[in-house]
Short mmCIF file of C-alpha atoms and ligand atoms in Angstrom, two decimals:
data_model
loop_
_atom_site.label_atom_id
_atom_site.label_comp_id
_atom_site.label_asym_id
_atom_site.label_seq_id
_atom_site.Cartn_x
_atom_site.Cartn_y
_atom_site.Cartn_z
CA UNK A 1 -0.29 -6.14 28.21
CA UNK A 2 -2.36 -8.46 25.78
CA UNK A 3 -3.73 -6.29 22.75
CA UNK A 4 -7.51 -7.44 22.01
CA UNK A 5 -7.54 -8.79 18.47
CA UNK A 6 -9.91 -6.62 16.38
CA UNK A 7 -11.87 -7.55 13.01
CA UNK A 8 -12.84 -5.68 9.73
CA UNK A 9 -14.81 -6.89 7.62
CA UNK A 10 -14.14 -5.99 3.76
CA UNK A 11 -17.78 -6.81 2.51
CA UNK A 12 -17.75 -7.26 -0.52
CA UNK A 13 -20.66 -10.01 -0.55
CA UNK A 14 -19.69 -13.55 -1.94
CA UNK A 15 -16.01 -12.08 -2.13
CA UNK A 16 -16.08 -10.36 1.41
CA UNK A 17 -13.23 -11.29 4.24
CA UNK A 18 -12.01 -10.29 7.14
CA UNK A 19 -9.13 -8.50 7.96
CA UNK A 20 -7.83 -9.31 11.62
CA UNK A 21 -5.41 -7.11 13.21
CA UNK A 22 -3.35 -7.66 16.38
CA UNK A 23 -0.14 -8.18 18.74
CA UNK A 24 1.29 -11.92 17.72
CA UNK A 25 -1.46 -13.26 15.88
CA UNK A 26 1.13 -15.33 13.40
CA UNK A 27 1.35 -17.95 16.18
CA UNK A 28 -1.87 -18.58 15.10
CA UNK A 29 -2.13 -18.04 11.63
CA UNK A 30 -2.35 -22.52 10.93
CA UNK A 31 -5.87 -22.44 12.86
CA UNK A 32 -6.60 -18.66 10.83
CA UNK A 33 -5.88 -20.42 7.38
CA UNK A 34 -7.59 -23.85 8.15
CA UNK A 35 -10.92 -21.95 8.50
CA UNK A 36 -10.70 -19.00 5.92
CA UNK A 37 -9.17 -21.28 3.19
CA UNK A 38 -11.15 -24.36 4.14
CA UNK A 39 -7.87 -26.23 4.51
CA UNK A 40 -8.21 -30.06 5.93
CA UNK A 41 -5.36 -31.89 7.60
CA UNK A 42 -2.33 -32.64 5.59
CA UNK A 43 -2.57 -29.52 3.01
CA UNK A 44 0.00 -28.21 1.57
CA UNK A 45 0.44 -24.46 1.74
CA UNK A 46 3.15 -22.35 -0.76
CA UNK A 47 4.44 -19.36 1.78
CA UNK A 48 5.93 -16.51 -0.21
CA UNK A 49 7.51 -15.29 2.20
CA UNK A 50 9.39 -11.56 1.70
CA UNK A 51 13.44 -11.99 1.97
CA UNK A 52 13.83 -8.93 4.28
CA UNK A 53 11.95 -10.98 6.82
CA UNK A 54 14.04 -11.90 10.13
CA UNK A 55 14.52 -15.78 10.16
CA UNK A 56 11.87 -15.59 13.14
CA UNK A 57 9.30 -14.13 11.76
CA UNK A 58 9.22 -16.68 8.59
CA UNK A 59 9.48 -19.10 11.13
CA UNK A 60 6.89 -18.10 13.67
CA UNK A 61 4.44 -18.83 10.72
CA UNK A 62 5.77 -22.03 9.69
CA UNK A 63 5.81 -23.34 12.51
CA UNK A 64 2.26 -22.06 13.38
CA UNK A 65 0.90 -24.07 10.50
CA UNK A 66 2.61 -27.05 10.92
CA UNK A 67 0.54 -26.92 14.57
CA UNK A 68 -2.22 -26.93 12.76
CA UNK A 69 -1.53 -30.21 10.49
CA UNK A 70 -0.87 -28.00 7.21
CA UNK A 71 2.36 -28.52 5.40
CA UNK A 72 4.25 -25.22 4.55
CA UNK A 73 6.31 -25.00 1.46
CA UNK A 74 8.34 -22.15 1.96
CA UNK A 75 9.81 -19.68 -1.16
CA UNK A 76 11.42 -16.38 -0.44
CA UNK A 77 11.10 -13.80 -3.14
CA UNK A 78 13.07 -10.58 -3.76
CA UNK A 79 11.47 -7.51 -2.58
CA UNK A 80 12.60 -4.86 -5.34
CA UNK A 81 10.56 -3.35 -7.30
CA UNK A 82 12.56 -4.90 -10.73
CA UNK A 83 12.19 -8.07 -9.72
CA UNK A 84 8.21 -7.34 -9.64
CA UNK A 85 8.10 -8.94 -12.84
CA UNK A 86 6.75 -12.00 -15.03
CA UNK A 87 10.23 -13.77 -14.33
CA UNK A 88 9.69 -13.81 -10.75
CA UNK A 89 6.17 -14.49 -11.04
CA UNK A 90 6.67 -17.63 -13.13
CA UNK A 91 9.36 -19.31 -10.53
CA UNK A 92 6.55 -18.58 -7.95
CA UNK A 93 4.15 -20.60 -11.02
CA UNK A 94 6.65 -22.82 -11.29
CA UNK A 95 7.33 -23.96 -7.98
CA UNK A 96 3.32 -24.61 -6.94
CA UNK A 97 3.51 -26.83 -10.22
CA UNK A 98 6.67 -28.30 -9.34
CA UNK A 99 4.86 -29.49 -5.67
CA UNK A 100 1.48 -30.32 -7.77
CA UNK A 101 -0.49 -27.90 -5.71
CA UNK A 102 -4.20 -28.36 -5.96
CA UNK A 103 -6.91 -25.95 -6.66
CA UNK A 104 -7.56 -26.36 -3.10
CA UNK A 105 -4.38 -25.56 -1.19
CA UNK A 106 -4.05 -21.98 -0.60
CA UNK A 107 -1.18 -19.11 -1.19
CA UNK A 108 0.19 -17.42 2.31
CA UNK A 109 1.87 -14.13 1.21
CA UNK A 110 3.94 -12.94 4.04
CA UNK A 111 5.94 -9.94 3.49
CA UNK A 112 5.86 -6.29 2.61
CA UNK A 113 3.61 -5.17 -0.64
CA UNK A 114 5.78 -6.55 -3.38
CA UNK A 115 5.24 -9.88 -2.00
CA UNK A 116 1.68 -9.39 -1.53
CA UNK A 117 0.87 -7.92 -5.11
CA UNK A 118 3.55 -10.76 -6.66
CA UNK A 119 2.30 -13.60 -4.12
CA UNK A 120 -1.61 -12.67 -5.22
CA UNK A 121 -1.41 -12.72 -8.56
CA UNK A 122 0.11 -15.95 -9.00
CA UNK A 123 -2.98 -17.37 -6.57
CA UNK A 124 -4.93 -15.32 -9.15
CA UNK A 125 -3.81 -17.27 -11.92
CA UNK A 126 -2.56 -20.64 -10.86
CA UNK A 127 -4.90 -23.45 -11.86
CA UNK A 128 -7.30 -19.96 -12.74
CA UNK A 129 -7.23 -19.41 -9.29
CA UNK A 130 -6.39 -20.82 -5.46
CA UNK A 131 -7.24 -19.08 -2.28
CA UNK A 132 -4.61 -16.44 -0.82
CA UNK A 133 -4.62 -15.19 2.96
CA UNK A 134 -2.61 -11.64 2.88
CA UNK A 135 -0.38 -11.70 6.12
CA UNK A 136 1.21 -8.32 5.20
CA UNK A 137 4.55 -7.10 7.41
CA UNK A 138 4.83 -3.70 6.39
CA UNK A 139 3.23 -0.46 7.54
CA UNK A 140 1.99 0.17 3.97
CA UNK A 141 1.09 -3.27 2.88
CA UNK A 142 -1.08 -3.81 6.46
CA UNK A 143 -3.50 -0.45 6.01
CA UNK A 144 -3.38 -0.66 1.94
CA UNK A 145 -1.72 -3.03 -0.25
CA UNK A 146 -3.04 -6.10 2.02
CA UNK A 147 -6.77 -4.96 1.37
CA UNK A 148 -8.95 -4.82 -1.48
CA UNK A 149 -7.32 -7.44 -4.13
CA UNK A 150 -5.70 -5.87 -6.30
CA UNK A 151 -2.35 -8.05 -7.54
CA UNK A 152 0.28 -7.53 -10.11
CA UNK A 153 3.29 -6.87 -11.23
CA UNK A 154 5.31 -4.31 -13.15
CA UNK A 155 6.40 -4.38 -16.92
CA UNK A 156 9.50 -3.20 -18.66
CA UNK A 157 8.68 -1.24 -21.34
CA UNK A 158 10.38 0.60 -24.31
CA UNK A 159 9.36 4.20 -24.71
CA UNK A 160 11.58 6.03 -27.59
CA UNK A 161 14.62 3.44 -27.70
CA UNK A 162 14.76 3.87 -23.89
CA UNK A 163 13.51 0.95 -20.85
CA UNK A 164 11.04 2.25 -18.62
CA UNK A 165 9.51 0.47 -15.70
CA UNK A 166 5.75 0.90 -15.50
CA UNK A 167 4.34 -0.40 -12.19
CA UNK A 168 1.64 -2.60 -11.67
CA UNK A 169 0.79 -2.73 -15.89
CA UNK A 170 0.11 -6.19 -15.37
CA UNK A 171 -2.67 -7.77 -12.76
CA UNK A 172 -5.98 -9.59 -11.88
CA UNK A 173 -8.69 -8.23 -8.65
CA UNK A 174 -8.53 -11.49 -6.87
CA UNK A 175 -9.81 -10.71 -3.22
CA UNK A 176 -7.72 -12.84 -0.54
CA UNK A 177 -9.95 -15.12 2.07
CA UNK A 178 -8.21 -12.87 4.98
CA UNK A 179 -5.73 -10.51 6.03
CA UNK A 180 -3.52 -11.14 9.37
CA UNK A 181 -2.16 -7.86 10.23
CA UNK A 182 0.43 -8.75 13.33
CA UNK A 183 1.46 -5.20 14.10
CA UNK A 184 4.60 -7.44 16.13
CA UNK A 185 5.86 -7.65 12.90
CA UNK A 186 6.68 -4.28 12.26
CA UNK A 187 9.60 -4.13 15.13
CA UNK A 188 11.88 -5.38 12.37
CA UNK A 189 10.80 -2.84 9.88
CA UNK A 190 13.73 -0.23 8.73
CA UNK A 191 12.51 3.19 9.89
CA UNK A 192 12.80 4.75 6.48
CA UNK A 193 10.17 1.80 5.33
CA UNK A 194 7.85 2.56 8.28
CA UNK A 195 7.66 6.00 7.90
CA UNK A 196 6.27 5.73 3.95
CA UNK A 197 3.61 3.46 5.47
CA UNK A 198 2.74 6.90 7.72
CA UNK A 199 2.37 9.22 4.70
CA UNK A 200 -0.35 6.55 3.74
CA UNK A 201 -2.15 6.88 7.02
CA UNK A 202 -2.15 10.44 6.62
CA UNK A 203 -3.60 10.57 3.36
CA UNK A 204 -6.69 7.95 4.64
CA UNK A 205 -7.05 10.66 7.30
CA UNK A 206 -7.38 13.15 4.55
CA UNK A 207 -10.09 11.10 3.25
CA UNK A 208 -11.88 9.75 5.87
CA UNK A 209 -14.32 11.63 7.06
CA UNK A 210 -16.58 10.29 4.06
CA UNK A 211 -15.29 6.65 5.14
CA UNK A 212 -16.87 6.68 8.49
CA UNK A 213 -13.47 8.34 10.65
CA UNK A 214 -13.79 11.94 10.76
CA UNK A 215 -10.78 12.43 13.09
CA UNK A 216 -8.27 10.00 11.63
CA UNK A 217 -5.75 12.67 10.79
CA UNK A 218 -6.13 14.47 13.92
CA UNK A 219 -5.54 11.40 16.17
CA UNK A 220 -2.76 10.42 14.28
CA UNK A 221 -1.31 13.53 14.45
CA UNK A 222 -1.39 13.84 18.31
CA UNK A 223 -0.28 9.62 18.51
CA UNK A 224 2.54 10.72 15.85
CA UNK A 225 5.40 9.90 19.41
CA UNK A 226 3.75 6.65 20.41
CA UNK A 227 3.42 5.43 16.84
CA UNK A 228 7.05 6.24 16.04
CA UNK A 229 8.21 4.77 19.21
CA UNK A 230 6.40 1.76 17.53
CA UNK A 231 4.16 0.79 20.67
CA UNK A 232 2.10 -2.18 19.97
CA UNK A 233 -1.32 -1.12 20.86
CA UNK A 234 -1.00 1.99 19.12
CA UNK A 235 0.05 0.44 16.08
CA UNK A 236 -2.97 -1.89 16.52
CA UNK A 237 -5.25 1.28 16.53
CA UNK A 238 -3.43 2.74 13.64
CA UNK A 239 -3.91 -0.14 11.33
CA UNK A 240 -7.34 -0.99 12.67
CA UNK A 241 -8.77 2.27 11.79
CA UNK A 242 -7.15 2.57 9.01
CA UNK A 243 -7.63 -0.62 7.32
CA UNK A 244 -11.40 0.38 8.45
CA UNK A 245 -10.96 3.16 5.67
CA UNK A 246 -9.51 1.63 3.00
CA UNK A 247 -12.23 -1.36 3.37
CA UNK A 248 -15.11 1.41 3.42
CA UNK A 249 -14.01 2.68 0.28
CA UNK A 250 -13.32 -0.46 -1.48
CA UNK A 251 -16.82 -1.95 -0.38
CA UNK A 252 -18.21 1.18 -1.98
CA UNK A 253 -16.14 0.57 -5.42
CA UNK A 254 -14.48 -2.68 -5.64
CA UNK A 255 -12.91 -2.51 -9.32
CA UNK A 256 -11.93 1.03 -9.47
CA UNK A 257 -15.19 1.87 -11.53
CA UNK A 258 -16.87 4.98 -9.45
CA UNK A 259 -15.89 8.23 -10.86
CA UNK A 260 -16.35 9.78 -8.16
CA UNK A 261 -15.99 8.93 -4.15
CA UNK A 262 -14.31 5.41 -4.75
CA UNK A 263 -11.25 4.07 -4.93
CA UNK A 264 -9.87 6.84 -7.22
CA UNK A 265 -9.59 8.89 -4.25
CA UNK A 266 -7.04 6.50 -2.57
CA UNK A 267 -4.91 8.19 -5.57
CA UNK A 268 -4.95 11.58 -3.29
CA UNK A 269 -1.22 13.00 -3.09
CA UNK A 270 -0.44 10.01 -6.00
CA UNK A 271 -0.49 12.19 -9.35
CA UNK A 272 2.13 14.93 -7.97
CA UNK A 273 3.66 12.06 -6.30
CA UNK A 274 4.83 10.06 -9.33
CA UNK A 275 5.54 12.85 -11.18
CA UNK A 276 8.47 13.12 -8.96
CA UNK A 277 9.23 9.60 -7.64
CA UNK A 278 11.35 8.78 -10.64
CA UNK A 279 13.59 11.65 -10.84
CA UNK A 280 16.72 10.20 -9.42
CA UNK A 281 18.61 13.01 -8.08
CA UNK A 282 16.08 14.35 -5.60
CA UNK A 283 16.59 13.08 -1.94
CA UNK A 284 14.31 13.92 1.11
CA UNK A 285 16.23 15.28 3.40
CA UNK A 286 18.87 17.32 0.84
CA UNK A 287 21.91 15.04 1.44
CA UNK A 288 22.45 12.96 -1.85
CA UNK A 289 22.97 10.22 -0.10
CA UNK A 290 19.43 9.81 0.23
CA UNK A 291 18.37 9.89 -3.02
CA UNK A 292 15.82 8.91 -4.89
CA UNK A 293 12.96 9.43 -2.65
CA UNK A 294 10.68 6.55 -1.58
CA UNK A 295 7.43 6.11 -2.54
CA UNK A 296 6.09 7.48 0.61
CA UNK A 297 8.23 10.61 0.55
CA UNK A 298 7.11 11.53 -2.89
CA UNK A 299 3.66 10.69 -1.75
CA UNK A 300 4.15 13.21 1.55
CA UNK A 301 5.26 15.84 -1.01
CA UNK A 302 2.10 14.65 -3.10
CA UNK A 303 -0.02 15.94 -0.55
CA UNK A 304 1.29 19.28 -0.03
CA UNK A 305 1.05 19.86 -3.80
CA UNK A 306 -2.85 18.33 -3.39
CA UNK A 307 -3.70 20.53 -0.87
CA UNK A 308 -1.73 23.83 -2.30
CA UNK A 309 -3.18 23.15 -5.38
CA UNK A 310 -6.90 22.92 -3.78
CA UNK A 311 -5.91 26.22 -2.33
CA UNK A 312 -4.63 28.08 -5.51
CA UNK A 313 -7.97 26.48 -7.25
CA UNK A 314 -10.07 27.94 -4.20
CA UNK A 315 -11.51 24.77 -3.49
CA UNK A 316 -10.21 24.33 0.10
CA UNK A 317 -9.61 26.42 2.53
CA UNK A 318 -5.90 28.21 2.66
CA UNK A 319 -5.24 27.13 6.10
CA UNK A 320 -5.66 23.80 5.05
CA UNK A 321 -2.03 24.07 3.31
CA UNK A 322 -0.21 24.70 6.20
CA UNK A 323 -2.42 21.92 8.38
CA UNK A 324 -1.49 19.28 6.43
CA UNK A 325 2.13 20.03 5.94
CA UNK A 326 2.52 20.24 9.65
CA UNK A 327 1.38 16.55 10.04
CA UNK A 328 3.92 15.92 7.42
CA UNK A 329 7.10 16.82 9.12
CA UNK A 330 5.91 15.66 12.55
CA UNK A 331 5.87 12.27 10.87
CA UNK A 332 9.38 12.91 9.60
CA UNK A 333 8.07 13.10 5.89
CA UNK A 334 9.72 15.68 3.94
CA UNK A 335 7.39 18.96 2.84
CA UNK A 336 9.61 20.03 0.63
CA UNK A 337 12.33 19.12 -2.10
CA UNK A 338 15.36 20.76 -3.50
CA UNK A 339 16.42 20.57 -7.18
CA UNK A 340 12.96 20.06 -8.56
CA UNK A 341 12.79 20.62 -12.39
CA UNK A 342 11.18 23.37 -13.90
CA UNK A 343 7.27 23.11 -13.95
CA UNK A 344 6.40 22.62 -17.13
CA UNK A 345 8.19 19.59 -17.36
CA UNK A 346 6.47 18.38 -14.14
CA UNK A 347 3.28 18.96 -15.18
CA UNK A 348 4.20 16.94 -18.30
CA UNK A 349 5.29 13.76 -16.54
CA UNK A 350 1.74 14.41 -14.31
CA UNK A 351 0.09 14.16 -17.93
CA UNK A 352 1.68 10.22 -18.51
CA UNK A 353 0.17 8.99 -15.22
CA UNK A 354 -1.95 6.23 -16.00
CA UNK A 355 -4.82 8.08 -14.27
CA UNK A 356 -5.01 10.62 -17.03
CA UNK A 357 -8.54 10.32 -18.96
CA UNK A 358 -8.38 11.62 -22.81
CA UNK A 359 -5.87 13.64 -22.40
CA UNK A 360 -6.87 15.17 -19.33
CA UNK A 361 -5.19 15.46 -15.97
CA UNK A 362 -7.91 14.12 -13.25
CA UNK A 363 -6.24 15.48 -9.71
CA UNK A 364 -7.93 14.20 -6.66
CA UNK A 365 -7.88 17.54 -4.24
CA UNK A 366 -8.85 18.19 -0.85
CA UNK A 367 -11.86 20.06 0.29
CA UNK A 368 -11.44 20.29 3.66
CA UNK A 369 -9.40 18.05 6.75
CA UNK A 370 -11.06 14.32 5.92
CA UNK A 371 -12.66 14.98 2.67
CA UNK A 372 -11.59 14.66 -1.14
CA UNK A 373 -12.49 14.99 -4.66
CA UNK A 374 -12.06 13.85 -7.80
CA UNK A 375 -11.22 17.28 -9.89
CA UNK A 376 -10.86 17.08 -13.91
CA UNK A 377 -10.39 20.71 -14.84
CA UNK A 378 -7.96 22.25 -11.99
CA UNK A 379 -6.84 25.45 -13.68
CA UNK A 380 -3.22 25.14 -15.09
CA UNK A 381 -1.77 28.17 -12.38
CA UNK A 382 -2.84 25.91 -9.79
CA UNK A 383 -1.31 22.94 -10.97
CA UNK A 384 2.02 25.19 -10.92
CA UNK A 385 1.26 26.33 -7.44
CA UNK A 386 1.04 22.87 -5.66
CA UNK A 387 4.39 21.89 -7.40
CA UNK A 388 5.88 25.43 -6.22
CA UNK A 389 4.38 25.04 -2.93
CA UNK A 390 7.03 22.01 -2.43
CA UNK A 391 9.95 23.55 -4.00
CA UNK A 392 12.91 24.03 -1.17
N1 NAD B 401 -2.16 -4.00 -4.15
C1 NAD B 401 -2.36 -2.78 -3.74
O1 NAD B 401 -3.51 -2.32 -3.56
C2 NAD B 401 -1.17 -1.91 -3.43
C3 NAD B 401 -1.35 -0.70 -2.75
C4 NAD B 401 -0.23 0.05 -2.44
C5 NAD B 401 1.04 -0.39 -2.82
N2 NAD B 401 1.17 -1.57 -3.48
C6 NAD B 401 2.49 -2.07 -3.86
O2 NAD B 401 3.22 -2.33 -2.67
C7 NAD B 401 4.62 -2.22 -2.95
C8 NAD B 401 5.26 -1.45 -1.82
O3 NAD B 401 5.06 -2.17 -0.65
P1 NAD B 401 5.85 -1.87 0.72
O4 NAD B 401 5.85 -0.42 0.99
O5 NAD B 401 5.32 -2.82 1.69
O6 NAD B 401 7.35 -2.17 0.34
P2 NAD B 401 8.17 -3.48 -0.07
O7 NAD B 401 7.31 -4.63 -0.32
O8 NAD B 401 9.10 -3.00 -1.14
O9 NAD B 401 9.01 -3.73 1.26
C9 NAD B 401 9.94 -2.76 1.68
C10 NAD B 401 11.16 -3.40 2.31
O10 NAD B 401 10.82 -3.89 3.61
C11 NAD B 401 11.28 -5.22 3.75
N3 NAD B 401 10.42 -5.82 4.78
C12 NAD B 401 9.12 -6.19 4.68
N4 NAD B 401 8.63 -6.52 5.87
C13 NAD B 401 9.63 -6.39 6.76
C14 NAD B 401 9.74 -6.56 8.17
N5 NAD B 401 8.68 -6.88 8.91
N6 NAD B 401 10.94 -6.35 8.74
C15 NAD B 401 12.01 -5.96 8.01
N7 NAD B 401 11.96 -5.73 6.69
C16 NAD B 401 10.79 -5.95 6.07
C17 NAD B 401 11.23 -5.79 2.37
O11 NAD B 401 12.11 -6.89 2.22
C18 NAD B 401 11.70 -4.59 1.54
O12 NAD B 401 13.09 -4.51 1.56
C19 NAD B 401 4.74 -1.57 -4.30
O13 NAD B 401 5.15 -2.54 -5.25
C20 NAD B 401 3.33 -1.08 -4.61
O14 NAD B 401 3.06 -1.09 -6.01
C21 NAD B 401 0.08 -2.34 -3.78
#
């Protein structure tokens, strides 16, 4: 079965693109960057490509540019989060200067979202800036990281005598010229990595009703077996709509600036979430062998506590709670964690997030299924009752 190609556009005027989604659309990515990045014959083109990739898949998108007369220069990078640095992003620096790249020949960044954010900001800066096409190959990076230009990296930082790793401290907006989403791509994925993608796709679905797709989280919900099972077309509608979402809402607030009904609401499940995504110990499934928790997981719990919190704070409804947690664990996101620390302490690391405004903690809670807002004065009890809510 051939999976019709589909098209969002991210319009964002002079800076808008399109993001093209799809079954095996890097066979034609050469012909896809020759007319986004205004490429002639004979360019050059640096391919950061992510070193979890199979062989094939690096090579499916060589070997479609060389069809199309560009010359790839291929450099794997690391996908860890401490290699996210300046050190990798200078090799990256180094080796366009090294070939002489102009400011003409453009950056492909295939690979997961450290790739992306690492492989965008060095187009950001190089020469003050060459063209980047975002072929993402994770769940995560295809319906988020992939749209909306943000790039960066993360900085090592002392904090009382002790090294702390503060993500994405570091960055330039620099929108790509396109997005190839080949859902194909995501057959390789580990399932672990696929299923944080998901908790992102449920939170859009808990926004989206004010972004144009009022039943996102319902139709995922019910295409929860076909989406695990990793069937191509439903993965095409998956990232389709919700690259849709994320594009509404970074049309409406490109730079992060909106208080209210922007991008900050992306951020929904994010503030519990970190709180929680660097403690170590806790694992998502109660064997220790698990631990830490991923991103995703701690964002999955980061939802529970956004919606029990909304509860407590009587700004959603109760059955809300239970709605949202049941999506969850049909995803195979955890709803709850053991060994949480007392919370006080939680509510303390929830004050360092870099969201916090003048000292105070800016939650972004759900009203209803689909809708969101950005809260600055949630009542302290109810604070304590989203981070109870996911206690084990
Ligand atoms: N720029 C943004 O707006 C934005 C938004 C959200 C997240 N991010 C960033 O994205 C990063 C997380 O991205 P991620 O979740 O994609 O994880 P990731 O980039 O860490 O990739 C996860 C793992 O999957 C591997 N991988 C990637 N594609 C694969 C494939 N097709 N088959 C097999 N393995 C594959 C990678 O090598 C890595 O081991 C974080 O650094 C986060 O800060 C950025």
């Amino acid at each position: 079965m051939t999976i019709p190609e589909s098209r969002v556009r991210v319009d964002l005027g002079s800076r808008g693109y399109d993001a093209v989604v799809g079954a095996g659309l890097l066979d034609s990515l050469g012909e896809r960057v020759t007319r986004s990045a205004g490429s002639g014959p004979g360019s050059r083109v640096l391919v950061a490509a992510d070193d979890g990739l199979p062989t094939q898949t690096v090579s499916r998108a060589t070997r479609a540019l060389e069809a199309a007369s560009l010359k790839p220069i291929l450099h794997r990078v690391r996908a860890l989060e401490t290699e996210k640095t300046f050190g990798t992003l200078e090799q990256l620096l180094a080796a366009m200067a090294g070939h002489a790249l102009d400011r003409r020949e453009p950056v492909v960044a295939l690979g997961g979202g450290i790739v992306g954010d690492l492989a965008g900001f060095a187009a950001a800066i190089y020469r003050r800036g060459v063209p980047v096409v975002q072929c993402p190959t994770t769940l995560l990076a295809m319906v988020d990281a992939s749209i909306g230009g943000k790039t960066g990296v993360n900085l090592l930082v002392q904090r009382a005598g002790t090294p702390e790793l503060q993500k994405n401290m570091a960055g330039a907006f620099h929108q790509p010229r396109l997005v190839v989403a080949d859902v194909e791509a995501l057959r390789s994925l580990p399932d672990r990595v696929f299923r944080a993608g998901l908790a992102e796709c449920l939170k859009h679905g808990m926004i989206a009703a004010d972004f144009g797709d009022p039943g996102l989280f319902d139709w995922t919900e019910s295409a929860l077996a076909r989406i695990l099972a990793r069937d191509a077309a439903t993965l095409a509608e998956l990232v389709t709509r919700n690259v849709r979402v994320k594009a509404a809402v970074v049309g409406r607030d490109e730079r992060e600036e909106a208080d209210e009904g922007g991008r900050a609401l992306l951020n929904l499940g994010h503030t519990f979430g970190h709180a929680i995504e660097t403690l170590p110990d806790l694992s998502p499934d109660g064997n220790p062998a698990s631990a830490p928790l991923q991103h995703g997981e701690a964002v999955a719990l980061g939802l529970v506590a956004a919606a029990a919190c909304a509860a407590a704070a009587g700004r959603c409804p109760p059955e809300l709670v239970q709605r949202v947690k049941e999506g969850i664990h049909r995803a195979g996101q955890p709803t709850a964690v053991r060994g949480l620390p007392p919370t006080d302490g939680l509510i303390r690391r929830m004050m360092h997030d870099k969201k916090v405004l003048a000292g105070q903690l800016r939650l972004v809670l759900p009203a209803a299924l689909g809708r969101a807002a950005v809260v600055a004065d949630a009542p302290r009890e109810a604070v304590a009752a989203g981070i109870d809510a996911i206690r084990a």
